[in-house]
Coordinates of C-alpha atoms in Angstrom, one line a residue:
X680 CA -15.5 9.4 -3.2
X681 CA -14.0 11.1 -6.1
X682 CA -12.4 9.1 -8.6
X683 CA -10.1 10.5 -10.5
X684 CA -9.0 10.5 -14.6
X685 CA -6.8 8.5 -16.7
X686 CA -6.2 10.4 -19.9
X687 CA -9.9 12.2 -19.6
X688 CA -11.2 8.4 -19.6
X689 CA -13.0 6.4 -15.8
X690 CA -9.7 4.6 -14.4
X691 CA -9.9 1.2 -15.6
X692 CA -10.9 -1.9 -13.3
X693 CA -9.6 -4.8 -14.7
X694 CA -6.0 -5.5 -16.5
X695 CA -5.2 -3.5 -20.0
X696 CA -4.4 -6.4 -21.8
X697 CA -7.6 -8.5 -21.7
X698 CA -7.2 -11.2 -19.3
X699 CA -9.8 -12.1 -16.7
X700 CA -7.4 -12.1 -13.8
X701 CA -8.2 -10.1 -11.0
X702 CA -6.9 -7.7 -9.6
X703 CA -5.7 -7.9 -5.8
X704 CA -8.4 -5.4 -4.6
X705 CA -7.1 -2.4 -2.2
X706 CA -10.6 -3.7 0.3
X707 CA -7.9 -5.8 2.6
X708 CA -5.9 -2.8 3.3
X709 CA -9.2 -0.4 3.3
X710 CA -9.2 -0.5 7.4
X711 CA -5.9 0.5 7.2
X712 CA -6.3 3.1 4.8
X713 CA -8.5 4.9 6.1
X714 CA -7.1 5.0 9.9
X715 CA -4.2 6.7 8.2
X716 CA -6.5 9.1 6.2
X717 CA -8.1 9.8 9.2
X718 CA -4.9 9.9 11.8
X719 CA -5.2 12.9 13.8
X720 CA -7.9 14.7 11.6
X721 CA -9.9 16.0 15.0
X722 CA -8.4 14.8 18.2
X723 CA -10.1 13.9 21.7
X724 CA -11.9 15.9 23.7
X725 CA -13.1 16.8 19.7
X726 CA -13.7 20.3 19.9
X727 CA -12.9 23.2 18.1
X728 CA -11.8 25.2 21.5
X729 CA -9.4 22.1 22.3
X730 CA -5.2 23.7 21.5
X731 CA -4.5 20.3 19.6
X732 CA -7.5 21.2 17.0
X733 CA -6.1 24.9 16.5
X734 CA -3.3 23.2 15.0
X735 CA -4.3 19.8 12.2
X736 CA -2.6 18.1 9.8
X737 CA 0.6 17.1 10.8
X738 CA 1.0 14.3 8.4
X739 CA 1.3 13.8 4.7
X740 CA 0.6 17.4 3.5
X741 CA 2.3 18.3 0.7
X742 CA 1.9 22.0 0.1
X743 CA 2.7 24.2 -3.2
X744 CA 6.4 24.1 -3.6
X745 CA 7.1 27.9 -3.4
X746 CA 5.3 28.1 0.0
X747 CA 7.5 25.1 1.6
X748 CA 10.7 26.2 0.6
X749 CA 10.2 30.1 1.2
X750 CA 12.7 29.6 3.5
X751 CA 15.3 26.9 1.6
X752 CA 14.8 23.8 0.2
X753 CA 13.1 20.9 2.4
X754 CA 15.1 18.1 3.8
X755 CA 13.9 14.6 2.7
X756 CA 13.6 11.4 5.0
X757 CA 11.1 9.1 5.0
X758 CA 9.0 10.8 8.1
X759 CA 5.5 12.6 6.8
X760 CA 5.7 14.8 9.9
X761 CA 7.7 17.0 7.7
X762 CA 5.7 19.9 5.2
X763 CA 6.5 19.1 1.5
X764 CA 5.7 19.4 -2.0
X765 CA 6.2 15.9 -3.4
X766 CA 6.0 12.5 -1.6
X767 CA 8.4 9.5 -3.2
X768 CA 7.6 6.0 -2.7
X769 CA 10.5 3.3 -4.4
X770 CA 9.9 -0.4 -4.0
X771 CA 10.6 -3.5 -5.6
X772 CA 8.9 -5.8 -7.4
X773 CA 9.1 -10.0 -9.0
X774 CA 7.6 -9.6 -11.8
X775 CA 6.1 -13.6 -12.2
X776 CA 4.6 -13.2 -15.6
X777 CA 5.8 -11.5 -19.1
X778 CA 1.9 -9.7 -19.0
X779 CA 2.2 -8.2 -14.8
X780 CA -0.5 -5.2 -14.5
X781 CA -0.3 -3.1 -11.6
X782 CA -3.0 -0.9 -10.0
X783 CA -2.3 2.7 -8.0
X784 CA -4.4 4.7 -6.3
X785 CA -3.7 8.1 -4.1
X786 CA -5.2 9.1 -1.9
X787 CA -6.0 12.4 0.2
X788 CA -7.8 15.0 1.9
X789 CA -8.6 18.0 0.7
X790 CA -9.3 20.9 3.0
X791 CA -12.7 22.5 3.6
X792 CA -14.0 25.8 5.1
X793 CA -17.5 24.8 6.7
X794 CA -18.4 28.9 7.5
X795 CA -21.7 29.3 9.5
X796 CA -24.0 32.4 8.5
X797 CA -26.9 34.0 10.2
X798 CA -30.4 34.8 8.8
X799 CA -28.7 38.3 7.4
X800 CA -26.5 36.5 5.6
X801 CA -23.6 38.0 8.0
X802 CA -20.3 35.4 8.8
X803 CA -20.4 34.4 12.4
X804 CA -18.2 31.6 14.8
X805 CA -21.4 29.6 15.8
X806 CA -25.3 29.7 15.9
X807 CA -28.1 29.0 18.0
X808 CA -30.9 27.1 15.8
X809 CA -34.4 26.8 16.9
X810 CA -34.0 22.8 17.5
X811 CA -31.4 23.5 19.8
X812 CA -28.7 22.3 17.6
X813 CA -25.4 24.3 17.2
X814 CA -23.1 25.2 14.0
X815 CA -19.7 26.1 14.5
X816 CA -17.7 27.5 11.8
X817 CA -15.0 25.0 11.6
X818 CA -12.6 23.2 8.9
X819 CA -13.1 20.1 7.6
X820 CA -11.8 17.5 5.1
X821 CA -13.1 15.7 2.1
X822 CA -11.5 12.3 0.4
X823 CA -10.0 12.5 -2.5
X824 CA -8.8 9.6 -4.6
X825 CA -7.2 8.4 -8.1
X826 CA -6.5 5.9 -9.4
X827 CA -4.0 4.3 -12.7
X828 CA -3.6 0.8 -13.7
X829 CA -1.2 -0.2 -16.6
X830 CA 1.0 -3.0 -17.7
X831 CA 4.4 -3.4 -15.9
X832 CA 6.5 -2.5 -18.6
X833 CA 9.3 0.5 -18.5
X834 CA 8.4 3.4 -19.2
X835 CA 6.5 6.4 -17.6
X836 CA 2.8 7.1 -16.6
X837 CA 1.7 10.4 -15.4
X838 CA -2.0 11.4 -14.4
X839 CA -3.8 13.8 -12.3
X840 CA -4.4 13.5 -9.1
X841 CA -6.0 17.6 -7.6
X842 CA -9.3 18.5 -7.3
X843 CA -11.2 21.1 -8.2
X844 CA -12.6 24.6 -6.5
X845 CA -16.4 24.8 -5.1
X846 CA -18.7 25.9 -2.9
X847 CA -21.8 23.9 -1.5
X848 CA -24.8 25.7 0.5
X849 CA -26.3 24.1 3.1
X850 CA -29.6 26.1 4.7
X851 CA -30.6 25.4 8.6
X852 CA -33.8 24.8 9.5
X853 CA -36.7 27.7 9.9
X854 CA -34.5 30.1 8.3
X855 CA -32.2 30.7 10.8
X856 CA -29.1 30.4 7.9
X857 CA -27.3 28.9 6.6
X858 CA -23.6 26.7 6.5
X859 CA -21.5 27.7 3.0
X860 CA -18.6 25.7 2.6
X861 CA -15.9 26.5 0.7
X862 CA -12.9 24.3 -1.1
X863 CA -10.1 26.1 -3.2
X864 CA -8.5 23.9 -6.2
X865 CA -6.0 21.7 -5.4
X866 CA -3.8 20.7 -8.7
X867 CA -1.4 17.8 -8.3
X868 CA 0.0 14.6 -10.4
X869 CA 1.4 11.7 -9.9
X870 CA 3.6 9.5 -12.0
X871 CA 4.7 6.1 -11.9
X872 CA 8.2 5.0 -13.7
X873 CA 8.8 1.3 -13.9
X874 CA 12.5 0.8 -13.8
X875 CA 14.3 -2.7 -14.8
X876 CA 17.0 -4.1 -12.1
X877 CA 17.4 -7.9 -13.4
X878 CA 15.8 -10.0 -15.3
X879 CA 12.6 -10.5 -13.3
X880 CA 12.8 -7.7 -10.5
X881 CA 11.6 -4.3 -11.3
X882 CA 11.6 -1.2 -9.6
X883 CA 8.9 1.0 -9.5
X884 CA 9.0 4.9 -8.1
X885 CA 5.8 6.8 -7.5
X886 CA 6.4 10.5 -7.1
X887 CA 3.0 13.0 -5.7
X888 CA 3.6 16.7 -6.4
X889 CA 2.0 19.6 -5.3
X890 CA 1.9 21.6 -9.3
X891 CA -0.7 24.3 -7.4
X892 CA 0.4 28.0 -6.3
X893 CA 0.4 30.4 -3.8
X894 CA -0.2 33.9 -3.9
X895 CA 2.1 34.6 -0.9
X896 CA 4.6 32.0 -0.2
X897 CA 4.8 34.1 3.4
X898 CA 0.6 32.7 4.0
X899 CA 0.0 31.6 7.6
X900 CA -0.1 27.7 7.0
X901 CA -3.8 27.4 7.8
X902 CA -4.1 29.6 4.8
X903 CA -1.7 27.3 2.6
X904 CA -3.7 24.5 3.5
X905 CA -6.6 25.2 1.3
X906 CA -4.3 24.6 -1.8
X907 CA -2.5 21.6 0.0
X908 CA -3.2 17.5 -0.1
X909 CA -3.8 16.1 3.6
X910 CA -2.6 12.7 4.4
X911 CA -1.2 11.8 1.5
X912 CA -0.8 7.7 1.1
X913 CA -0.4 5.6 -1.9
X914 CA -1.6 1.9 -2.5
X915 CA -0.6 -0.4 -5.6
X916 CA -1.4 -3.6 -6.2
X917 CA -0.4 -6.5 -8.9
X918 CA -1.0 -9.1 -10.6
X919 CA 1.5 -11.7 -11.9
X920 CA 3.2 -9.8 -10.0
X921 CA 4.0 -9.4 -6.1
X922 CA 6.2 -6.8 -4.6
X923 CA 9.0 -7.2 -2.1
X924 CA 9.5 -6.3 1.9
X925 CA 11.8 -3.4 1.8
X926 CA 12.2 -4.3 5.7
X927 CA 12.6 -8.0 4.8
X928 CA 13.9 -8.3 1.1
X929 CA 15.7 -11.5 1.2
X930 CA 19.6 -11.9 0.7
X931 CA 19.2 -11.4 -3.0
X932 CA 17.4 -8.0 -2.4
X933 CA 18.7 -6.6 0.1
X934 CA 21.3 -4.1 -2.0
X935 CA 18.6 -3.3 -4.8
X936 CA 16.5 -2.7 -1.1
X937 CA 18.6 0.0 0.6
X938 CA 18.8 1.7 -2.5
X939 CA 15.4 2.4 -3.1
X940 CA 14.6 6.0 -2.0
X941 CA 11.7 7.4 -0.2
X942 CA 10.5 10.8 0.7
X943 CA 8.4 11.6 3.2
X944 CA 6.4 8.6 3.3
X945 CA 7.9 4.4 3.5
X946 CA 5.7 1.5 1.7
X947 CA 5.3 -1.5 3.5
X948 CA 3.5 -4.9 2.4
X949 CA -0.8 -4.8 2.5
X950 CA -3.2 -7.2 3.5
X951 CA -2.9 -10.4 6.2
X952 CA 0.7 -11.2 7.4
X953 CA 1.4 -14.9 6.0
X954 CA 0.5 -18.5 7.6
X955 CA 4.4 -19.1 7.8
X956 CA 7.4 -17.0 7.5
X957 CA 8.9 -16.2 4.1
X958 CA 12.2 -18.2 3.6
X959 CA 13.8 -15.4 1.2
X960 CA 12.0 -12.7 1.9
X961 CA 8.7 -11.0 2.5
X962 CA 6.5 -10.5 -0.5
X963 CA 2.5 -9.8 -1.1
X964 CA 0.4 -8.8 -4.2
X965 CA -0.4 -5.2 -2.1
X966 CA 2.0 -2.7 -1.2
X967 CA 0.4 0.8 1.1
X968 CA 3.3 3.9 1.5
X969 CA 1.6 6.2 4.4
X970 CA 3.4 8.9 6.0
X971 CA 3.3 7.7 9.1
X972 CA 5.8 4.4 9.6
X973 CA 4.2 0.9 9.4
X974 CA 5.3 -2.3 10.0
X975 CA 4.8 -5.0 6.7
X976 CA 0.9 -6.2 6.7
X977 CA -0.3 -3.2 9.6
X978 CA -3.6 -3.9 10.5
X979 CA -6.7 -3.0 12.6
X980 CA -7.4 -4.8 16.0
X981 CA -10.7 -6.5 15.2
X982 CA -12.0 -5.5 19.2
X983 CA -12.0 -1.8 17.6
X984 CA -15.0 -0.7 17.2
X985 CA -14.3 2.2 15.0
X986 CA -12.0 5.3 14.5
X987 CA -10.7 7.3 17.0
X988 CA -8.6 9.6 14.8
X989 CA -5.5 9.0 17.4
X990 CA -5.1 5.4 15.2
X991 CA -1.7 5.5 17.3
X992 CA -3.5 5.8 20.4
X993 CA -5.0 2.8 23.0
X994 CA -9.2 2.6 22.1
X995 CA -10.4 1.6 25.7
X996 CA -8.5 5.1 27.3
X997 CA -9.4 6.8 24.3
X998 CA -13.6 6.1 25.0
X999 CA -13.4 5.9 28.3
X1000 CA -12.0 9.4 27.9
X1001 CA -14.8 10.8 25.8
X1002 CA -17.5 8.8 28.2
X1003 CA -16.0 11.2 30.7
X1004 CA -16.9 14.0 28.5
X1005 CA -19.7 16.9 30.4
X1006 CA -22.9 17.2 28.5
X1007 CA -21.9 20.4 27.4
X1008 CA -18.2 19.5 25.8
X1009 CA -20.0 16.8 23.8
X1010 CA -22.8 19.3 22.6
X1011 CA -19.5 21.5 21.6
X1012 CA -17.3 18.4 20.0
X1013 CA -21.0 17.3 17.9
X1014 CA -21.2 20.8 16.6
X1015 CA -17.8 20.6 15.5
X1016 CA -17.6 18.2 13.3
X1017 CA -19.9 15.1 12.1
X1018 CA -17.4 13.1 12.3
X1019 CA -16.9 13.9 15.6
X1020 CA -20.8 13.6 16.7
X1021 CA -20.3 10.0 14.9
X1022 CA -17.8 9.0 17.6
X1023 CA -20.0 10.3 20.5
X1024 CA -22.9 8.1 19.1
X1025 CA -20.8 5.0 19.2
X1026 CA -19.3 5.5 22.5
X1027 CA -23.2 6.6 23.9
X1028 CA -24.4 3.6 22.4
X1029 CA -21.4 0.9 22.8
X1030 CA -22.9 -2.6 24.6
X1031 CA -20.9 -3.7 27.6
X1032 CA -19.7 -6.8 26.0
X1033 CA -18.0 -4.5 23.0
X1034 CA -16.2 -1.9 25.3
X1035 CA -15.8 -5.5 26.9
X1036 CA -13.4 -6.5 24.3
X1037 CA -11.4 -3.3 24.3
X1038 CA -9.6 -4.3 27.9
X1039 CA -7.1 -6.3 26.1
X1040 CA -6.2 -9.1 23.8
X1041 CA -3.4 -11.5 23.4
X1042 CA -2.3 -12.2 19.9
X1043 CA 0.6 -14.9 18.6
X1044 CA 1.5 -16.4 21.8
X1045 CA 2.6 -20.1 21.5
X1046 CA 1.1 -22.5 24.0
X1047 CA 2.0 -22.8 27.5
X1048 CA 2.6 -26.1 27.4
X1049 CA 4.3 -26.3 24.0
X1050 CA 7.8 -28.0 24.2
X1051 CA 11.1 -25.3 23.6
X1052 CA 13.5 -26.4 21.5
X1053 CA 16.2 -27.7 22.9
X1054 CA 19.2 -25.8 23.9
X1055 CA 16.8 -22.9 23.4
X1056 CA 14.6 -19.7 26.2
X1057 CA 11.4 -18.7 24.6
X1058 CA 11.1 -15.6 23.7
X1059 CA 10.9 -12.6 26.1
X1060 CA 6.9 -11.9 26.2
X1061 CA 6.5 -15.6 26.6
X1062 CA 5.9 -17.9 29.7
X1063 CA 9.0 -18.6 31.2
X1064 CA 10.7 -16.2 29.1
X1065 CA 13.4 -15.5 31.9
X1066 CA 13.9 -19.0 33.0
X1067 CA 17.6 -19.3 33.8
X1068 CA 18.9 -15.7 34.4
X1069 CA 19.5 -14.4 38.0
X1070 CA 20.9 -11.2 37.6
X1071 CA 22.6 -11.4 40.9
X1072 CA 24.5 -14.5 40.2
X1073 CA 24.7 -14.0 36.6
X1074 CA 28.3 -13.0 35.0
X1075 CA 29.6 -12.0 31.7
X1076 CA 33.4 -11.9 29.8
X1077 CA 34.8 -8.3 30.0
X1078 CA 38.7 -8.9 28.9
X1079 CA 38.9 -12.2 29.2
X1080 CA 37.5 -11.6 33.3
X1081 CA 34.0 -13.5 34.1
X1082 CA 32.5 -9.9 35.8
X1083 CA 29.2 -10.5 38.1
X1084 CA 27.8 -9.0 41.2
X1085 CA 30.0 -8.2 43.9
X1086 CA 33.1 -6.9 41.3
X1087 CA 34.9 -4.0 40.9
X1088 CA 35.1 -2.1 37.8
X1089 CA 36.3 1.8 36.5
X1090 CA 33.4 2.8 34.6
X1091 CA 34.9 3.9 30.4
X1092 CA 31.1 4.9 29.1
X1093 CA 31.8 5.4 25.8
X1094 CA 32.2 9.1 23.8
X1095 CA 29.9 8.2 21.2
X1096 CA 26.6 7.3 22.1
X1097 CA 27.1 6.8 25.4
X1098 CA 24.4 8.9 28.1
X1099 CA 25.4 12.2 28.9
X1100 CA 25.2 11.6 32.2
X1101 CA 27.1 8.4 32.2
X1102 CA 30.0 10.8 31.0
X1103 CA 30.5 12.2 34.2
X1104 CA 31.4 8.9 36.1
X1105 CA 34.2 8.3 33.4
X1106 CA 37.6 6.9 35.2
X1107 CA 35.2 6.5 38.9
X1108 CA 35.5 3.0 40.3
X1109 CA 32.3 1.2 40.5
X1110 CA 30.4 -2.0 42.2
X1111 CA 28.8 -4.4 39.8
X1112 CA 25.2 -5.2 41.4
X1113 CA 23.5 -7.6 39.2
X1114 CA 23.7 -8.6 35.4
X1115 CA 20.7 -7.9 33.1
X1116 CA 19.5 -9.1 30.2
X1117 CA 18.1 -7.2 27.3
X1118 CA 15.3 -8.2 25.2
X1119 CA 17.1 -7.3 21.7
X1120 CA 20.1 -9.9 23.2
X1121 CA 22.4 -7.4 24.9
X1122 CA 23.9 -6.9 28.6
X1123 CA 23.8 -4.0 30.7
X1124 CA 25.9 -4.1 34.3
X1125 CA 24.3 -2.6 37.2
X1126 CA 26.7 -1.0 39.7
X1127 CA 26.6 2.2 42.0
X1128 CA 29.4 4.3 42.7
X1129 CA 31.9 3.7 45.4
X1130 CA 32.4 7.4 46.3
X1131 CA 28.7 8.0 46.1
X1132 CA 27.8 8.9 49.8
X1133 CA 24.6 7.6 49.1
X1134 CA 25.4 4.3 47.0
X1135 CA 24.5 2.1 49.9
X1136 CA 21.1 3.8 50.2
X1137 CA 20.5 3.5 45.7
X1138 CA 21.6 -0.3 46.4
X1139 CA 19.0 -0.8 49.0
X1140 CA 16.4 -0.2 46.9
X1141 CA 17.5 -1.0 43.4
X1142 CA 18.4 2.6 41.3
X1143 CA 21.9 1.9 39.3
X1144 CA 23.6 3.0 36.8
X1145 CA 23.9 1.2 33.6
X1146 CA 26.2 0.5 31.4
X1147 CA 27.3 -1.9 28.8
X1148 CA 29.7 -4.4 29.4
X1149 CA 32.6 -2.7 27.2
X1150 CA 32.5 0.7 29.1
X1151 CA 33.7 -1.5 32.0
X1152 CA 37.3 -2.4 33.1
X1153 CA 37.3 -4.9 35.9
X1154 CA 39.7 -4.2 39.2
X1155 CA 41.1 -5.9 41.9
X1156 CA 41.4 -9.6 40.7
X1157 CA 40.0 -12.1 38.0
X1158 CA 37.2 -13.5 39.2
X1159 CA 34.2 -13.3 40.6
X1160 CA 33.6 -13.1 44.3
X1161 CA 32.8 -16.3 46.1
X1162 CA 28.7 -15.7 46.4
X1163 CA 29.4 -16.9 49.9
X1164 CA 31.1 -13.8 51.4
X1165 CA 30.3 -10.6 48.9
X1166 CA 28.0 -8.4 50.1
X1167 CA 25.6 -7.6 46.9
X1168 CA 23.2 -4.8 47.2
X1169 CA 19.8 -5.9 46.2
X1170 CA 19.2 -5.8 41.8
X1171 CA 16.1 -3.7 42.2
X1172 CA 13.7 -3.7 39.2
X1173 CA 14.8 -4.6 35.7
X1174 CA 16.0 -1.8 33.8
X1175 CA 14.4 -0.1 30.6
X1176 CA 14.9 -1.8 27.5
X1177 CA 18.2 1.1 26.1

């Protein structure tokens, strides 16, 4: 990968103060960072002719500003799926030593047009060589990155992260033709700003900007992509300090965390998660700011044998689907892109034991025999998590009345946040069939509408309407019906999480 320059010099890899303390290595985040870089690069079935591969580059794309704002300014947000001309990360750092150092790396893809030419030098869409291999004209990409290392002193540091234009030529066997790869210049810079918020707390801002121009602000997106940064993301590490999680900053830094502004990206702690839960907010010497929203300490599953460019998908499903491609489809995929060929090679040669590991894994569950703390129920995903729950006999307190299976209620869906279909049932009387508990700790009442001609049928096969306790008013009494005499429909399956 091409390394960027800082003030015309090669980027430093050691602290500027001359100390021998090594900076935390980005290698601990390499797999996740690569998955972000190539997410959506080329999607199954990995063929040029596939409709989903005709509209690519959807995350972290920074275009020239004139092109982005041709129809007005962009609306900033943390979503990296929106086209923009800049990307901004703000995060918190707790300083442990006065000589603390930060290292910043900006990574992205530079698009590259692969043009196939025949023996006469004429551009063609495809070409078959004498050895039977096929070459296809296609849009590729080249990984780029640039580094900056500096002390955590207040101030501003700007460095170039762009990439030059270039042309590479590859002659094909037996004089069949050649492949010419063109890259347009990408002009961009990143600025690191260090602000002090307290005695030992700093706010870091990293703003990466596309400084290029496009001849036609109304040009098609595929032309503007030639001057764009694709899948842009930022890695940071500190020595003598630690990043504070914006997801779990702890009570003392909640306000400071809320004040951080992140546009078209969001920072999360990197590296392996700690062995014990943090006491006063989560921290790490590593941070990844990604256009794809991730949790703190994201990890690639150890069972995954390699990138499939669908980081949010399930490896087993994609592998099975890839196995089912016809020989002709695989031939086209191999001709489309070298990374597609690598995926096919890996799938075609995958040992049974490696494929078997993709079927599933259970992580972070307590042993089945582990005793639960007194008065605490196991988490919903653990064995025994629903012990003691009985939807048909459980009750919930509504306006001082215990409401459960068989109770009559009037439906009063809230005007804001209620399901649109539920609003049609406002004021109708209904009968409660069951009380369900969601995994987030909330409660739902499963009901059948009294004047619905199919109410009995719905109750029989468990098709209910679901309302929160504050969306019903108890009717006809102040007590739950006697289970021995009440007729309650079958509760059916547990409803999905709201």
